[in-house]
PDB file of C-alpha atoms and ligand atoms in Angstrom:
ATOM      1  CA  MET A 131     -19.804  19.863  24.916  1.00 50.00           C
ATOM      2  CA  SER A 132     -20.111  18.839  21.242  1.00 57.00           C
ATOM      3  CA  GLU A 133     -22.090  15.762  20.184  1.00 60.00           C
ATOM      4  CA  GLY A 134     -18.887  13.796  19.398  1.00 58.00           C
ATOM      5  CA  ALA A 135     -17.245  14.738  22.692  1.00 54.00           C
ATOM      6  CA  ALA A 136     -20.396  13.856  24.596  1.00 55.00           C
ATOM      7  CA  ALA A 137     -20.463  10.455  22.907  1.00 66.00           C
ATOM      8  CA  GLN A 138     -16.931   9.600  24.064  1.00 77.00           C
ATOM      9  CA  ALA A 139     -14.269  11.863  25.510  1.00 83.00           C
ATOM     10  CA  ALA A 140     -10.838  11.471  23.870  1.00 81.00           C
ATOM     11  CA  GLN A 141      -8.007  10.166  26.054  1.00 79.00           C
ATOM     12  CA  THR A 142      -4.662  11.971  26.005  1.00 81.00           C
ATOM     13  CA  VAL A 143      -1.529   9.871  26.465  1.00 78.00           C
ATOM     14  CA  ALA A 144       2.219  10.410  26.068  1.00 80.00           C
ATOM     15  CA  ALA A 145       3.276  10.780  22.420  1.00 79.00           C
ATOM     16  CA  ASP A 146       5.876   8.008  22.820  1.00 82.00           C
ATOM     17  CA  ASP A 147       3.224   5.419  23.774  1.00 89.00           C
ATOM     18  CA  LEU A 148       3.698   3.077  20.792  1.00 92.00           C
ATOM     19  CA  GLN A 149       0.476   1.172  21.334  1.00 93.00           C
ATOM     20  CA  CYS A 150      -1.498   4.414  21.397  1.00 93.00           C
ATOM     21  CA  PHE A 151       0.419   5.729  18.374  1.00 93.00           C
ATOM     22  CA  ARG A 152      -0.679   2.615  16.462  1.00 94.00           C
ATOM     23  CA  ARG A 153      -4.281   3.052  17.665  1.00 94.00           C
ATOM     24  CA  VAL A 154      -4.355   6.684  16.579  1.00 95.00           C
ATOM     25  CA  LEU A 155      -2.924   5.885  13.118  1.00 96.00           C
ATOM     26  CA  GLY A 156      -5.415   3.036  12.813  1.00 96.00           C
ATOM     27  CA  ARG A 157      -8.253   5.563  13.083  1.00 96.00           C
ATOM     28  CA  PHE A 158      -7.176   6.949   9.701  1.00 97.00           C
ATOM     29  CA  ALA A 159      -9.222   4.825   7.298  1.00 97.00           C
ATOM     30  CA  SER A 160      -7.378   4.038   4.087  1.00 98.00           C
ATOM     31  CA  GLY A 161      -7.461   1.923   0.990  1.00 98.00           C
ATOM     32  CA  ILE A 162      -4.964  -0.892   0.582  1.00 98.00           C
ATOM     33  CA  THR A 163      -2.349  -1.178  -2.139  1.00 98.00           C
ATOM     34  CA  ILE A 164       0.052  -3.838  -3.301  1.00 98.00           C
ATOM     35  CA  VAL A 165       3.361  -2.218  -4.180  1.00 98.00           C
ATOM     36  CA  THR A 166       5.201  -4.205  -6.839  1.00 98.00           C
ATOM     37  CA  THR A 167       8.554  -4.042  -8.496  1.00 98.00           C
ATOM     38  CA  LYS A 168      10.553  -6.220 -10.871  1.00 97.00           C
ATOM     39  CA  LEU A 169      14.225  -7.001 -10.476  1.00 96.00           C
ATOM     40  CA  GLU A 170      16.238  -9.399 -12.639  1.00 94.00           C
ATOM     41  CA  GLY A 171      13.012 -10.723 -14.131  1.00 94.00           C
ATOM     42  CA  ARG A 172      11.407 -11.520 -10.746  1.00 95.00           C
ATOM     43  CA  VAL A 173       8.282  -9.756  -9.494  1.00 96.00           C
ATOM     44  CA  HIS A 174       7.968  -8.891  -5.806  1.00 97.00           C
ATOM     45  CA  GLY A 175       4.804  -7.561  -4.137  1.00 97.00           C
ATOM     46  CA  MET A 176       4.088  -6.114  -0.696  1.00 98.00           C
ATOM     47  CA  THR A 177       0.946  -4.854   1.036  1.00 98.00           C
ATOM     48  CA  ALA A 178       1.096  -1.142   1.872  1.00 98.00           C
ATOM     49  CA  SER A 179      -1.413   1.415   3.097  1.00 98.00           C
ATOM     50  CA  ALA A 180       1.117   4.275   3.293  1.00 98.00           C
ATOM     51  CA  PHE A 181       0.426   5.629  -0.191  1.00 98.00           C
ATOM     52  CA  MET A 182      -0.600   9.159  -1.148  1.00 98.00           C
ATOM     53  CA  SER A 183      -0.695  11.582  -4.038  1.00 98.00           C
ATOM     54  CA  GLY A 184       2.276  13.948  -3.991  1.00 98.00           C
ATOM     55  CA  SER A 185       1.750  16.432  -6.824  1.00 98.00           C
ATOM     56  CA  LEU A 186      -0.502  16.985  -9.843  1.00 98.00           C
ATOM     57  CA  HIS A 187       2.003  18.934 -12.006  1.00 98.00           C
ATOM     58  CA  PRO A 188       4.076  16.846 -12.429  1.00 98.00           C
ATOM     59  CA  PRO A 189       2.093  13.768 -11.388  1.00 98.00           C
ATOM     60  CA  LEU A 190       3.906  12.386  -8.341  1.00 98.00           C
ATOM     61  CA  VAL A 191       2.970   9.782  -5.728  1.00 98.00           C
ATOM     62  CA  VAL A 192       4.599   8.908  -2.394  1.00 98.00           C
ATOM     63  CA  ILE A 193       4.949   5.552  -0.622  1.00 98.00           C
ATOM     64  CA  SER A 194       6.483   4.827   2.771  1.00 98.00           C
ATOM     65  CA  ILE A 195       8.366   1.519   2.900  1.00 98.00           C
ATOM     66  CA  GLY A 196       9.980  -0.031   5.982  1.00 98.00           C
ATOM     67  CA  ARG A 197      13.771  -0.173   5.629  1.00 98.00           C
ATOM     68  CA  THR A 198      13.843  -3.851   6.627  1.00 98.00           C
ATOM     69  CA  ALA A 199      11.264  -4.906   4.012  1.00 98.00           C
ATOM     70  CA  LYS A 200      12.706  -6.873   1.097  1.00 98.00           C
ATOM     71  CA  LEU A 201      10.780  -4.599  -1.235  1.00 98.00           C
ATOM     72  CA  HIS A 202      12.773  -1.624   0.065  1.00 98.00           C
ATOM     73  CA  ASP A 203      16.039  -2.859  -1.451  1.00 98.00           C
ATOM     74  CA  TYR A 204      14.333  -4.119  -4.568  1.00 98.00           C
ATOM     75  CA  ILE A 205      12.868  -0.657  -5.286  1.00 98.00           C
ATOM     76  CA  GLU A 206      16.222   1.007  -4.592  1.00 98.00           C
ATOM     77  CA  HIS A 207      17.755  -1.240  -7.248  1.00 98.00           C
ATOM     78  CA  SER A 208      14.948  -1.303  -9.828  1.00 97.00           C
ATOM     79  CA  GLY A 209      14.183   2.430  -9.577  1.00 98.00           C
ATOM     80  CA  ALA A 210      10.496   1.846 -10.305  1.00 97.00           C
ATOM     81  CA  PHE A 211       7.349   0.565  -8.615  1.00 98.00           C
ATOM     82  CA  GLY A 212       3.738  -0.274  -9.335  1.00 98.00           C
ATOM     83  CA  ILE A 213       0.734   0.481  -7.138  1.00 98.00           C
ATOM     84  CA  SER A 214      -2.343  -1.748  -7.329  1.00 98.00           C
ATOM     85  CA  ILE A 215      -5.307  -0.354  -5.375  1.00 98.00           C
ATOM     86  CA  LEU A 216      -7.216  -3.380  -4.128  1.00 98.00           C
ATOM     87  CA  ASP A 217     -10.847  -4.138  -4.856  1.00 98.00           C
ATOM     88  CA  GLU A 218     -13.139  -5.000  -1.934  1.00 97.00           C
ATOM     89  CA  ALA A 219     -12.952  -8.676  -2.975  1.00 96.00           C
ATOM     90  CA  GLN A 220      -9.149  -8.771  -2.577  1.00 96.00           C
ATOM     91  CA  GLU A 221      -8.710  -9.005   1.200  1.00 95.00           C
ATOM     92  CA  GLY A 222      -6.887 -12.307   0.625  1.00 95.00           C
ATOM     93  CA  HIS A 223      -4.339 -10.477  -1.539  1.00 95.00           C
ATOM     94  CA  SER A 224      -3.733  -7.945   1.232  1.00 96.00           C
ATOM     95  CA  ARG A 225      -3.068 -10.716   3.739  1.00 95.00           C
ATOM     96  CA  HIS A 226      -0.946 -12.717   1.294  1.00 95.00           C
ATOM     97  CA  PHE A 227       1.363  -9.830   0.373  1.00 96.00           C
ATOM     98  CA  ALA A 228       1.744  -8.935   4.062  1.00 97.00           C
ATOM     99  CA  GLY A 229       3.201 -12.393   4.629  1.00 94.00           C
ATOM    100  CA  GLN A 230       0.106 -13.807   6.361  1.00 93.00           C
ATOM    101  CA  PRO A 231      -0.722 -17.279   5.001  1.00 82.00           C
ATOM    102  CA  VAL A 232      -4.132 -17.489   3.332  1.00 83.00           C
ATOM    103  CA  HIS A 233      -5.771 -20.274   1.393  1.00 78.00           C
ATOM    104  CA  VAL A 234      -6.496 -18.437  -1.829  1.00 71.00           C
ATOM    105  CA  HIS A 235      -5.226 -18.890  -5.361  1.00 72.00           C
ATOM    106  CA  GLU A 236      -1.776 -17.490  -6.054  1.00 81.00           C
ATOM    107  CA  PRO A 237      -2.181 -13.875  -7.124  1.00 88.00           C
ATOM    108  CA  LEU A 238      -1.793 -13.205 -10.832  1.00 93.00           C
ATOM    109  CA  PHE A 239      -0.071 -10.190 -12.334  1.00 96.00           C
ATOM    110  CA  ASP A 240      -0.969  -8.101 -15.334  1.00 93.00           C
ATOM    111  CA  GLU A 241       2.276  -7.814 -17.300  1.00 84.00           C
ATOM    112  CA  GLN A 242       1.162  -5.228 -19.880  1.00 81.00           C
ATOM    113  CA  VAL A 243       3.624  -2.693 -18.480  1.00 87.00           C
ATOM    114  CA  ASP A 244       7.255  -3.092 -17.367  1.00 91.00           C
ATOM    115  CA  ILE A 245       6.257  -3.211 -13.684  1.00 96.00           C
ATOM    116  CA  PRO A 246       3.502  -5.826 -13.220  1.00 96.00           C
ATOM    117  CA  LEU A 247       0.264  -4.868 -11.466  1.00 98.00           C
ATOM    118  CA  VAL A 248      -2.050  -7.188  -9.524  1.00 97.00           C
ATOM    119  CA  GLN A 249      -4.829  -8.624 -11.686  1.00 96.00           C
ATOM    120  CA  GLY A 250      -8.358  -7.609 -10.651  1.00 96.00           C
ATOM    121  CA  ALA A 251      -7.231  -4.462  -8.801  1.00 98.00           C
ATOM    122  CA  LEU A 252      -9.536  -1.453  -8.836  1.00 98.00           C
ATOM    123  CA  ALA A 253      -6.868   0.887 -10.178  1.00 98.00           C
ATOM    124  CA  GLY A 254      -3.157   0.901 -10.760  1.00 98.00           C
ATOM    125  CA  LEU A 255      -0.212   3.022 -11.704  1.00 98.00           C
ATOM    126  CA  VAL A 256       3.454   2.622 -12.482  1.00 98.00           C
ATOM    127  CA  ALA A 257       6.023   5.182 -11.384  1.00 98.00           C
ATOM    128  CA  THR A 258       9.766   5.709 -11.634  1.00 98.00           C
ATOM    129  CA  VAL A 259      11.595   6.764  -8.475  1.00 98.00           C
ATOM    130  CA  GLU A 260      12.354  10.503  -8.574  1.00 98.00           C
ATOM    131  CA  ASP A 261      13.512  10.944  -4.996  1.00 98.00           C
ATOM    132  CA  ALA A 262      13.865   9.094  -1.686  1.00 98.00           C
ATOM    133  CA  HIS A 263      13.796  10.585   1.814  1.00 98.00           C
ATOM    134  CA  ARG A 264      14.707   8.789   5.005  1.00 98.00           C
ATOM    135  CA  CYS A 265      11.818   8.879   7.494  1.00 98.00           C
ATOM    136  CA  GLY A 266      12.941   7.118  10.680  1.00 98.00           C
ATOM    137  CA  ASP A 267      12.783   3.379  10.056  1.00 98.00           C
ATOM    138  CA  HIS A 268      11.019   3.901   6.691  1.00 98.00           C
ATOM    139  CA  THR A 269      11.927   5.547   3.386  1.00 98.00           C
ATOM    140  CA  LEU A 270       9.563   7.831   1.513  1.00 98.00           C
ATOM    141  CA  PHE A 271       9.891   7.032  -2.188  1.00 98.00           C
ATOM    142  CA  VAL A 272       8.595   9.751  -4.509  1.00 98.00           C
ATOM    143  CA  GLY A 273       7.540   8.355  -7.868  1.00 98.00           C
ATOM    144  CA  GLN A 274       6.825  10.060 -11.184  1.00 98.00           C
ATOM    145  CA  VAL A 275       3.727   8.463 -12.701  1.00 98.00           C
ATOM    146  CA  ARG A 276       4.306   6.784 -16.110  1.00 97.00           C
ATOM    147  CA  HIS A 277       1.187   4.631 -16.544  1.00 97.00           C
ATOM    148  CA  LEU A 278      -2.366   4.686 -15.169  1.00 97.00           C
ATOM    149  CA  GLN A 279      -5.302   2.257 -15.303  1.00 96.00           C
ATOM    150  CA  VAL A 280      -8.694   2.304 -13.606  1.00 97.00           C
ATOM    151  CA  ARG A 281     -12.048   0.470 -13.633  1.00 97.00           C
ATOM    152  CA  GLU A 282     -15.406   0.779 -11.893  1.00 97.00           C
ATOM    153  CA  GLY A 283     -15.833  -0.913  -8.535  1.00 97.00           C
ATOM    154  CA  ALA A 284     -15.464  -0.571  -4.778  1.00 97.00           C
ATOM    155  CA  PRO A 285     -12.252  -0.450  -2.727  1.00 98.00           C
ATOM    156  CA  LEU A 286     -11.015  -2.582   0.131  1.00 98.00           C
ATOM    157  CA  ILE A 287     -10.860  -0.418   3.280  1.00 98.00           C
ATOM    158  CA  HIS A 288      -8.517  -0.765   6.249  1.00 98.00           C
ATOM    159  CA  PHE A 289      -9.621   0.777   9.546  1.00 97.00           C
ATOM    160  CA  ALA A 290      -8.697   0.120  13.184  1.00 96.00           C
ATOM    161  CA  GLY A 291      -6.683  -2.966  12.245  1.00 95.00           C
ATOM    162  CA  GLY A 292      -9.526  -4.624  10.311  1.00 97.00           C
ATOM    163  CA  TYR A 293     -10.804  -4.925   6.738  1.00 97.00           C
ATOM    164  CA  HIS A 294     -14.044  -3.225   5.735  1.00 97.00           C
ATOM    165  CA  GLN A 295     -16.210  -2.369   2.755  1.00 96.00           C
ATOM    166  CA  LEU A 296     -17.805   0.976   1.957  1.00 93.00           C
ATOM    167  CA  ALA A 297     -21.512   1.015   2.765  1.00 85.00           C
ATOM    168  CA  ASN A 298     -22.335   3.030  -0.340  1.00 70.00           C
ATOM    169  CA  SER A 299     -19.609   2.330  -2.762  1.00 60.00           C
ATOM    170  CA  ALA A 300     -20.544   2.468  -6.442  1.00 55.00           C
ATOM    171  CA  ALA A 301     -17.893   4.622  -8.202  1.00 59.00           C
TER     172      ALA A 301
HETATM  173  P1  FAD B 605       7.892 -10.677   2.115  1.00 53.44           P
HETATM  174  O1  FAD B 605       7.375 -10.615   3.518  1.00 53.44           O
HETATM  175  O2  FAD B 605       8.807 -11.778   1.724  1.00 53.44           O
HETATM  176  O3  FAD B 605       6.710 -10.666   1.024  1.00 53.44           O
HETATM  177  C1  FAD B 605       5.415 -10.434   1.376  1.00 53.44           C
HETATM  178  C2  FAD B 605       4.563 -11.618   0.923  1.00 53.44           C
HETATM  179  O4  FAD B 605       4.289 -11.455  -0.475  1.00 53.44           O
HETATM  180  C3  FAD B 605       5.191 -13.008   1.101  1.00 53.44           C
HETATM  181  O5  FAD B 605       4.193 -13.866   1.623  1.00 53.44           O
HETATM  182  C4  FAD B 605       5.578 -13.410  -0.320  1.00 53.44           C
HETATM  183  O6  FAD B 605       5.486 -14.801  -0.540  1.00 53.44           O
HETATM  184  C5  FAD B 605       4.512 -12.690  -1.150  1.00 53.44           C
HETATM  185  N1  FAD B 605       5.004 -12.384  -2.503  1.00 53.44           N
HETATM  186  C6  FAD B 605       5.942 -11.463  -2.847  1.00 53.44           C
HETATM  187  N2  FAD B 605       6.127 -11.471  -4.180  1.00 53.44           N
HETATM  188  C7  FAD B 605       5.291 -12.408  -4.713  1.00 53.44           C
HETATM  189  C8  FAD B 605       5.003 -12.879  -6.030  1.00 53.44           C
HETATM  190  N3  FAD B 605       5.656 -12.430  -7.112  1.00 53.44           N
HETATM  191  N4  FAD B 605       4.040 -13.813  -6.193  1.00 53.44           N
HETATM  192  C9  FAD B 605       3.356 -14.316  -5.125  1.00 53.44           C
HETATM  193  N5  FAD B 605       3.592 -13.925  -3.842  1.00 53.44           N
HETATM  194  C10 FAD B 605       4.553 -12.985  -3.635  1.00 53.44           C
HETATM  195  N6  FAD B 605       4.775  -2.030   5.378  1.00 53.44           N
HETATM  196  C11 FAD B 605       5.359  -0.888   4.914  1.00 53.44           C
HETATM  197  O7  FAD B 605       6.600  -0.809   4.846  1.00 53.44           O
HETATM  198  N7  FAD B 605       4.594   0.180   4.497  1.00 53.44           N
HETATM  199  C12 FAD B 605       3.234   0.161   4.546  1.00 53.44           C
HETATM  200  O8  FAD B 605       2.579   1.131   4.136  1.00 53.44           O
HETATM  201  C13 FAD B 605       2.594  -1.022   5.040  1.00 53.44           C
HETATM  202  N8  FAD B 605       1.251  -1.090   5.115  1.00 53.44           N
HETATM  203  C14 FAD B 605       0.658  -2.240   5.551  1.00 53.44           C
HETATM  204  C15 FAD B 605      -0.738  -2.304   5.593  1.00 53.44           C
HETATM  205  C16 FAD B 605      -1.376  -3.459   6.012  1.00 53.44           C
HETATM  206  C17 FAD B 605      -2.874  -3.508   6.074  1.00 53.44           C
HETATM  207  C18 FAD B 605      -0.600  -4.590   6.376  1.00 53.44           C
HETATM  208  C19 FAD B 605      -1.276  -5.878   6.806  1.00 53.44           C
HETATM  209  C20 FAD B 605       0.791  -4.549   6.350  1.00 53.44           C
HETATM  210  C21 FAD B 605       1.441  -3.368   5.929  1.00 53.44           C
HETATM  211  N9  FAD B 605       2.833  -3.285   5.871  1.00 53.44           N
HETATM  212  C22 FAD B 605       3.429  -2.126   5.434  1.00 53.44           C
HETATM  213  C23 FAD B 605       3.690  -4.416   6.278  1.00 53.44           C
HETATM  214  C24 FAD B 605       4.214  -5.238   5.068  1.00 53.44           C
HETATM  215  O9  FAD B 605       3.172  -5.591   4.170  1.00 53.44           O
HETATM  216  C25 FAD B 605       4.880  -6.537   5.562  1.00 53.44           C
HETATM  217  O10 FAD B 605       5.859  -6.212   6.535  1.00 53.44           O
HETATM  218  C26 FAD B 605       5.493  -7.353   4.413  1.00 53.44           C
HETATM  219  O11 FAD B 605       5.563  -8.726   4.782  1.00 53.44           O
HETATM  220  C27 FAD B 605       6.895  -6.938   4.034  1.00 53.44           C
HETATM  221  O12 FAD B 605       7.188  -7.558   2.797  1.00 53.44           O
HETATM  222  P2  FAD B 605       8.646  -7.858   2.283  1.00 53.44           P
HETATM  223  O13 FAD B 605       8.918  -6.961   1.098  1.00 53.44           O
HETATM  224  O14 FAD B 605       9.655  -7.821   3.397  1.00 53.44           O
HETATM  225  O15 FAD B 605       8.616  -9.320   1.683  1.00 53.44           O
END
């Protein structure tokens, strides 16, 4: 038996066990983003961890947005979105944009580009929607990258339903 298996044997359960499905997905550590868009002059933001790179040539990214989220319709209408990758100090922003009340200052946006990005984020990009694919109760929006920005720092990490920081994080 391998070291990992000896430490704790994995349990196998039915694939339609929703609680277990959530637990398994929660074992995939990720960064946290705020997806933004602007419609009729109003900015809307939403916390999302379902973000990935899609292609290098051309530069494409993919986000998965729940079909009942307000942001879903806003992106369908605006045809563009921003991604702000949160800094380790921005846990409050993650909670705020997930609709969980927190006692922090209202988040500020950087309006240098047509789709605002969250101020103080570790990195950001703006993309125009190239394609959209239905994925059960979510939609996968494929975006062509139009703008990029990045700074030094450490990311906010989401793992097993909680927020974490990298132990060794200078980048
Ligand atoms: P709302 O719930 O109305 O908006 C979200 C919050 O943002 C509200 O509190 C609102 O007041 C605030 N807000 C919006 N715009 C502004 C603004 N301009 N200024 C100040 N505040 C503003 N869902 C997914 O579909 N995909 C994911 O990948 C995903 N990942 C998640 C990861 C984590 C860690 C968490 C906690 C949640 C995740 N969610 C994800 C769930 C999603 O964040 C929530 O369901 C969210 O509340 C849906 O947002 P909404 O667009 O329906 O709008």
